[in-house]
Amino acid sequence: MNTRAAIGALAASALLIGVSACSDDTSDTTAPPKVSENRGHTAVNDTLVALVRQLTAGRGITPMPRTPHVRPALVRLGQALAFDKVLSGNHDISCMSCHLPGFATGDGRSLSIGQGGTGLGPDRVHPDGAFIPRNSPAVFNITTVNPLFWDGRVSSDGNGGFHTPAGAHLSRKMMKTFEFGAISAQPLFPVLSREEMRGQRGNELARIADDQEPRIWAGLMTRLGKIRRYRQLFEAAYPGERFETMTFAHASNAIAGFLISELAFNDSPWDRFLAGDDRALTSKQLLGAKDFMSAKCSVCHNGPALTDNKFHNVAVAQIGPGKGGAAGHDDFGRMEITGNPADKYAFRTPPLRNVELTAPYGHDGAITTLKGFVDHYSESDLKLRAYKKHQLEPLLRGTVQPTTDGILATRDTLLDGVVFPEETIVEVTEFMRALTDPAARNLRRLAPRTVPSGLPID
C-alpha cells in the first residue's frame, strides 16, 4: 500500500470507530491531522500515532495513577507473611506459592494446586490429583482492581464499607485497620480455604468449623505471636500498637501493602507512549493499538490498567473441579455472588498490564497462549464449540465440561458479530506485548532469604 492509500485507510478507520465498537460509543470521530506524504513510512507512522492517541482519549485510557506510599516497616512485615508457610494449616504452602515471582505472580498453570501439593509452578503435583477451581491471577498494579477475585466476592464501596464472604464476621475493628481498601481485605480469605491453605485435617485450624472465620484468624495470630520476630515486625509496622491488641486484619493489611509497594509497574512501552513518546511502540504495536481501540476490546479493557472492573461472559470453556452446578463441576462465576441469572458464567475483566507474562488465560486458564486468547474473541461461539483440550495438561483434558450451550445462552452481547482477520489477531497480540514493563520480567528480588518461622521458602 502506498503512503496516500495508507493514510486514507487510517483516517477511514477513525471514522468507523462508532460502528466497530458498541452502539453507545462516544469516541471522537474527527479525522486525524493531515501529514505530508513525502515523509514516506514516517508519515504513515505519524498519522497512526495521532489516530491511536485520539482513540485512547476517546476510551478514557489514562496513565497509571501514582502508587500509594507504603511505609517500609509494613512492607517488610507483608513480605515475610506472604512468603511464610506458617499461615497454612499444615505449614506446606504460602500465599506466594500460587503467586510465584518466577511466574509473574501467577504459577504458570491453568489451575493451581493448593494445600497438600509438592513442587512449584507447572511442576507442582498433588497426590490426589486435586486442583483449585480457578486460575491464580497475577497481582500487578493491584490498586487499580476493585472488586477482587474472579467473581468479585471482595470489594469496597469507597466509603469505608466492604462486601466480603465473611459478612458480619468482618468486624468494625478489623475494617478500621485496612489502609488500602478492598486489597487490604483480600488476604483474609485464602487462609480460610481448606483447598488453598488451611487443609482438611492434621492441624488445629482444620478442626475449626468453616463458618467460624474469627476463630481461624485468631488461631493464625496465636501462631504468629509465638514467634518473637513476628511480634517485633508487627509492632514496628503499626507504631503505638501492641501485638496483643492486633487481629489478622493487621496481617492482611500488611500483605496488601507489600503487593502494592513491590508490584506496581508503569514503565512499559505503552506507558512511555502515554507519556508522550511517539516512538515508544513499534509499527506493528501501533497497528495493534489501533485495532484494539477501534474494536470492542477497549469497551471492557479500558482505564489505566485496561480493565473496566466489571463482569462479562466471554465464552471460555469450563474445566477442572468447578464450584458447583448440576454435576458439581460447573462454575457460574459472578452469579454465585449476586444470585442474578444474568451474571451466569460472567467473570471479572482481567487487567492487561504485563499480560504477556501471565499465561494461561481465563478464569480457569482454559486458553494457554496469549495469541490464542486474542483469537478466542473472534467468533468466540465457534471457538468454544471447537475448544482444543489438548492445549491442557493431561490431568485436565478429561475435565472439560459439556456446558457450551449454557455458556453461550448468556454470552456477553458485545461479542456478537466480532470477527478478526488473522492479521488483526497478530497485531493486537503485539500490542499486548507493549504492555510489559521490562522490570516485571524478573521478580526474584521479591523473595526474602528467610522468614521468621524458619520454614522453607518457595
XYZ file of C-alpha atoms in Angstrom:
458
model
C 0.000 0.000 0.000
C 1.410 3.445 -0.926
C 1.609 6.288 1.554
C -1.509 8.099 0.325
C -3.602 4.933 0.489
C -2.257 4.041 3.953
C -3.098 7.461 5.384
C -6.547 7.322 3.802
C -7.212 3.903 5.296
C -6.200 5.085 8.737
C -8.418 8.137 8.507
C -11.317 5.944 7.404
C -10.804 3.653 10.384
C -11.104 6.633 12.699
C -14.471 7.477 11.146
C -15.689 3.934 11.752
C -14.990 3.786 15.483
C -18.605 4.250 16.458
C -19.637 1.372 14.206
C -16.930 -1.096 15.173
C -17.347 -0.623 18.911
C -20.749 -0.593 20.621
C -23.829 1.441 19.814
C -23.370 3.887 22.687
C -19.733 4.644 21.838
C -18.948 8.356 22.026
C -15.413 8.340 20.609
C -14.310 11.460 18.754
C -14.582 10.678 15.044
C -12.601 13.662 13.819
C -10.200 12.632 11.083
C -6.514 12.580 12.084
C -4.340 15.547 11.127
C -3.022 15.766 7.590
C 0.575 14.662 7.176
C 2.919 15.363 4.308
C 3.199 12.351 2.029
C 6.837 12.881 1.155
C 7.919 11.593 4.553
C 7.160 8.040 3.452
C 6.894 5.439 6.240
C 7.354 8.108 8.912
C 4.321 9.933 7.588
C 2.204 6.812 7.977
C 3.523 6.187 11.479
C 2.907 9.788 12.498
C -0.669 9.550 11.306
C -1.079 6.230 13.078
C 0.302 7.728 16.297
C -2.200 10.579 16.084
C -5.035 8.123 15.474
C -4.068 5.896 18.408
C -3.867 8.920 20.684
C -7.316 10.022 19.534
C -8.788 6.576 20.123
C -7.101 6.248 23.505
C -8.529 9.542 24.700
C -11.967 8.517 23.467
C -11.817 5.362 25.584
C -10.699 7.249 28.691
C -7.461 5.287 28.871
C -5.022 7.251 31.013
C -1.581 6.722 32.568
C -1.284 4.643 35.717
C -2.103 6.573 38.890
C 0.664 7.187 41.379
C 1.243 4.221 43.677
C 0.302 4.928 47.297
C 3.246 5.239 49.646
C 3.610 2.240 51.936
C 5.833 2.607 54.980
C 8.866 0.291 54.771
C 8.138 -1.467 58.056
C 4.711 -2.532 56.764
C 6.282 -3.786 53.522
C 8.793 -5.881 55.474
C 6.041 -7.463 57.555
C 3.886 -8.098 54.483
C 6.766 -9.675 52.581
C 7.516 -12.074 55.422
C 3.874 -13.081 55.792
C 3.322 -13.511 52.063
C 6.191 -15.997 51.758
C 5.782 -17.773 55.106
C 4.101 -21.172 55.142
C 3.197 -20.646 58.789
C -0.085 -19.182 57.510
C -1.125 -22.556 56.096
C -2.719 -25.220 58.230
C -0.045 -27.839 57.689
C 2.895 -25.475 57.110
C 3.221 -26.583 53.484
C 2.103 -23.624 51.346
C 2.362 -19.844 51.428
C 0.409 -17.099 49.701
C 3.211 -16.770 47.177
C 3.276 -20.482 46.359
C 0.486 -19.711 43.874
C 1.789 -16.217 43.061
C 5.375 -17.089 42.307
C 7.912 -14.374 41.428
C 9.351 -16.726 38.819
C 5.964 -16.893 37.050
C 4.999 -13.218 37.033
C 2.985 -13.583 40.273
C 0.976 -16.463 38.861
C 2.081 -20.088 38.771
C 2.181 -20.916 35.063
C -0.703 -23.358 35.413
C -4.270 -23.398 34.123
C -5.479 -24.309 37.612
C -3.419 -24.073 40.765
C -2.613 -26.935 43.099
C -3.090 -25.892 46.688
C -2.599 -27.422 50.118
C -1.052 -30.874 50.068
C 0.814 -30.377 46.809
C 4.555 -30.567 46.251
C 6.783 -28.780 43.773
C 6.356 -25.363 42.192
C 4.541 -23.888 39.212
C 3.964 -26.243 36.272
C 5.886 -28.988 38.111
C 3.613 -28.947 41.155
C 1.653 -32.167 41.780
C -0.906 -33.363 44.283
C -1.111 -36.981 45.451
C -4.874 -37.000 44.856
C -4.725 -35.070 41.586
C -6.593 -32.178 43.228
C -6.813 -28.721 41.653
C -8.079 -25.344 42.832
C -11.207 -24.484 40.753
C -9.835 -21.240 39.323
C -6.683 -19.837 37.769
C -4.277 -17.954 40.024
C -4.437 -14.332 38.805
C -1.410 -12.059 38.650
C -1.301 -9.266 41.219
C 0.376 -6.465 39.273
C -0.827 -2.892 39.871
C -3.452 -4.197 42.227
C -4.549 -0.731 43.360
C -6.377 -0.447 40.032
C -8.531 -3.518 40.767
C -11.813 -3.420 42.698
C -13.630 -5.774 43.158
C -11.201 -8.652 43.702
C -11.195 -12.373 42.869
C -12.612 -13.699 39.613
C -16.166 -13.453 40.956
C -15.701 -10.108 42.732
C -16.550 -11.503 46.144
C -14.348 -8.935 47.917
C -14.945 -5.251 47.222
C -15.005 -1.868 48.910
C -17.692 0.748 48.402
C -15.340 3.708 48.677
C -16.961 4.885 51.894
C -15.214 2.599 54.341
C -17.585 -0.339 53.794
C -16.671 -3.773 52.495
C -18.509 -6.634 50.830
C -16.886 -9.981 51.633
C -17.859 -13.621 52.187
C -17.237 -13.084 55.915
C -20.216 -10.746 56.247
C -20.658 -9.541 59.819
C -17.647 -11.590 60.944
C -15.508 -8.823 59.449
C -15.688 -6.542 62.473
C -15.539 -2.765 62.533
C -12.252 -3.014 64.394
C -10.804 -5.062 61.550
C -12.142 -2.713 58.887
C -10.564 0.283 60.631
C -7.193 -1.433 60.214
C -7.447 -1.523 56.429
C -5.369 1.165 54.736
C -5.776 0.155 51.099
C -9.462 -0.582 50.574
C -10.515 -3.986 49.304
C -6.905 -5.026 48.733
C -6.370 -4.988 52.486
C -9.246 -7.447 52.935
C -8.320 -9.856 50.152
C -5.598 -11.845 52.005
C -8.105 -12.715 54.742
C -9.711 -15.385 52.587
C -7.156 -17.791 51.051
C -6.104 -18.739 54.599
C -9.712 -19.822 55.300
C -9.923 -22.127 52.288
C -9.265 -25.769 53.061
C -8.203 -26.474 49.470
C -5.918 -23.471 49.206
C -4.166 -23.179 52.581
C -5.987 -24.410 55.707
C -6.108 -28.115 54.934
C -8.738 -30.759 55.521
C -7.134 -32.299 58.621
C -3.942 -32.598 60.589
C -3.797 -29.205 62.285
C -5.637 -27.062 64.798
C -7.002 -24.694 62.151
C -8.569 -27.511 60.147
C -10.534 -28.596 63.222
C -12.393 -25.267 63.316
C -15.767 -25.173 61.530
C -15.816 -23.362 58.192
C -18.280 -20.736 59.381
C -16.066 -19.698 62.300
C -13.829 -17.256 60.435
C -12.862 -15.177 63.509
C -11.617 -18.299 65.301
C -9.450 -19.272 62.325
C -7.959 -15.790 62.084
C -7.375 -15.743 65.844
C -5.652 -19.127 65.568
C -3.274 -17.710 62.992
C -2.459 -14.754 65.239
C -1.747 -17.215 68.065
C 0.735 -18.980 65.797
C 2.398 -15.716 64.805
C 2.516 -14.474 68.374
C 4.654 -17.435 69.394
C 7.393 -16.200 67.063
C 9.315 -13.341 68.647
C 10.448 -11.883 65.339
C 6.845 -11.577 64.150
C 5.850 -9.715 67.297
C 8.669 -7.276 66.581
C 7.690 -6.875 62.930
C 4.028 -6.264 63.727
C 4.781 -3.658 66.364
C 7.276 -1.903 64.060
C 4.714 -1.863 61.263
C 1.978 -0.449 63.497
C 3.713 2.025 65.831
C 1.965 2.545 69.127
C 0.027 -0.738 68.993
C 0.849 -3.829 70.998
C 0.723 -7.201 69.278
C -1.817 -8.490 71.805
C -4.364 -5.933 70.571
C -3.969 -6.797 66.899
C -6.148 -9.020 64.693
C -5.428 -10.893 61.497
C -6.628 -7.760 59.697
C -3.213 -6.297 60.570
C -1.551 -9.220 58.796
C -3.860 -8.995 55.780
C -3.309 -5.253 55.500
C 0.468 -5.769 55.607
C 0.389 -8.354 52.810
C -1.629 -5.880 50.744
C 0.915 -3.162 51.459
C 3.727 -5.416 50.250
C 1.911 -6.235 46.997
C 1.088 -2.585 46.368
C 4.603 -1.367 47.049
C 6.560 -4.007 45.160
C 4.304 -4.933 42.234
C 3.429 -1.571 40.735
C 4.835 -1.242 37.216
C 4.446 1.782 34.962
C 7.392 1.817 32.559
C 6.171 -0.334 29.687
C 6.401 0.907 26.086
C 2.693 1.721 26.392
C 3.347 3.863 29.468
C 6.049 5.718 27.581
C 3.649 6.249 24.690
C 1.017 7.632 27.044
C 3.668 9.950 28.462
C 4.205 11.436 25.007
C 6.919 9.304 23.384
C 5.682 8.828 19.807
C 8.414 6.268 19.111
C 7.754 4.010 22.111
C 5.755 1.436 20.109
C 6.805 -0.498 17.039
C 4.792 -0.092 13.855
C 3.060 -3.419 14.443
C 2.264 -2.484 18.047
C 0.788 0.810 16.852
C -1.390 -1.079 14.393
C -2.433 -3.436 17.183
C -3.251 -0.498 19.438
C -5.383 0.996 16.660
C -7.177 -2.331 16.176
C -7.687 -2.762 19.921
C -9.016 0.756 20.472
C -11.219 0.711 17.370
C -12.889 -2.600 18.147
C -14.917 -3.802 21.110
C -11.820 -4.903 23.037
C -11.474 -1.497 24.676
C -15.141 -1.330 25.694
C -14.238 -3.709 28.548
C -10.482 -3.273 28.683
C -10.146 0.412 29.464
C -8.873 2.653 32.230
C -5.218 2.802 33.313
C -4.850 -0.976 33.803
C -7.126 -1.842 30.852
C -9.978 -3.269 32.886
C -13.479 -1.924 33.456
C -13.614 -3.856 36.764
C -16.910 -5.358 35.637
C -18.026 -8.895 34.797
C -18.505 -10.497 31.399
C -19.205 -13.922 29.976
C -16.688 -14.263 27.155
C -17.444 -17.922 26.387
C -14.442 -19.582 27.996
C -14.650 -23.382 28.265
C -15.217 -24.755 31.772
C -12.530 -27.148 33.005
C -11.417 -28.608 36.296
C -13.269 -29.362 39.520
C -15.553 -26.332 39.226
C -17.521 -24.736 42.030
C -20.982 -26.286 41.790
C -23.760 -26.601 39.240
C -25.869 -29.647 38.495
C -22.906 -32.008 38.166
C -20.771 -30.209 40.738
C -18.091 -29.209 38.238
C -19.584 -26.095 36.695
C -18.683 -22.526 37.630
C -21.338 -19.834 37.452
C -18.913 -17.034 38.272
C -20.439 -13.728 39.345
C -23.887 -15.306 39.666
C -22.637 -17.199 42.740
C -22.221 -13.830 44.452
C -25.218 -11.867 43.164
C -27.760 -14.637 42.579
C -28.671 -12.876 39.341
C -29.120 -15.314 36.405
C -27.880 -12.593 34.041
C -24.468 -12.935 35.727
C -24.183 -16.638 34.973
C -20.702 -17.526 33.666
C -19.559 -13.896 33.994
C -16.118 -13.229 35.437
C -14.169 -10.080 36.210
C -12.405 -8.389 33.329
C -8.722 -9.054 33.997
C -6.297 -6.118 33.827
C -3.870 -6.403 30.939
C -0.685 -4.945 32.408
C 2.183 -7.437 31.802
C -0.360 -9.842 30.315
C 2.312 -11.305 28.039
C 3.893 -12.862 31.133
C 0.790 -14.273 32.822
C -0.370 -17.284 30.770
C -2.607 -19.307 30.908
C -5.686 -17.118 30.449
C -9.318 -17.037 31.516
C -10.914 -17.716 34.900
C -9.815 -21.342 34.676
C -6.769 -20.964 32.456
C -8.512 -22.827 29.656
C -6.569 -20.935 26.965
C -2.845 -21.340 27.272
C -1.300 -18.774 24.892
C -1.677 -15.030 24.510
C -2.346 -15.204 20.792
C -4.854 -17.987 21.449
C -6.745 -15.784 23.870
C -6.829 -12.834 21.477
C -8.000 -15.193 18.752
C -10.715 -16.590 21.048
C -12.612 -13.283 20.907
C -13.081 -13.681 17.167
C -16.188 -15.854 16.696
C -15.957 -16.950 20.329
C -19.071 -19.095 19.980
C -17.383 -21.222 17.332
C -14.133 -21.281 19.307
C -15.962 -22.578 22.372
C -17.696 -25.326 20.394
C -14.363 -26.347 18.873
C -12.335 -25.959 22.077
C -8.947 -27.680 21.786
C -8.493 -29.585 25.028
C -5.047 -30.868 24.034
C -3.560 -27.495 24.991
C -4.204 -28.517 28.621
C -2.003 -30.644 30.819
C -3.043 -34.335 30.672
C -4.845 -34.418 34.038
C -7.182 -31.634 32.942
C -8.048 -32.831 29.447
C -10.772 -35.121 30.719
C -12.382 -32.377 32.823
C -13.808 -30.217 30.012
C -17.467 -29.779 30.910
C -20.373 -30.167 28.437
C -21.712 -26.697 29.227
C -21.295 -24.995 25.865
C -24.985 -24.273 25.277
C -25.444 -22.884 28.778
C -22.410 -20.642 28.461
C -23.480 -19.300 25.078
C -27.002 -18.602 26.356
C -25.610 -15.756 28.471
C -22.555 -14.829 26.432
C -21.970 -11.079 26.506
C -23.742 -9.477 23.547
C -20.668 -7.314 22.982
C -19.144 -10.375 21.351
C -21.940 -10.747 18.805
C -20.544 -10.410 15.312
C -16.908 -9.989 16.381
C -14.676 -11.419 13.660
C -10.960 -10.615 13.398
C -8.773 -11.442 10.405
C -5.516 -13.204 11.207
C -3.549 -10.007 10.622
C -5.540 -8.197 13.311
C -5.011 -11.032 15.784
C -1.257 -10.849 15.233
C -1.234 -7.057 15.582
C -3.327 -6.999 18.756
C -1.101 -9.694 20.261
C 1.908 -7.484 19.543
C 0.166 -4.564 21.227
C -0.335 -6.771 24.292
C 3.449 -7.174 24.435
C 3.795 -3.389 24.593
C 2.068 -3.553 27.991
C 5.040 -5.365 29.552
C 7.286 -3.398 31.868
C 10.822 -4.854 31.470
C 11.245 -4.737 35.256
C 8.373 -7.227 35.611
C 10.290 -9.926 33.763
C 12.498 -10.790 36.732
C 10.843 -10.598 40.148
C 13.230 -12.792 42.105
C 14.113 -9.796 44.286
C 10.674 -10.162 45.907
C 11.525 -13.293 47.860
C 13.230 -12.888 51.248
C 16.149 -15.140 52.101
C 14.411 -16.365 55.237
C 11.090 -15.951 57.040
C 10.572 -15.648 60.806
C 9.072 -19.117 61.165
C 12.200 -20.722 59.733
C 10.096 -22.705 57.242
C 11.447 -23.147 53.693
C 10.571 -20.516 51.095
C 9.125 -21.230 47.659
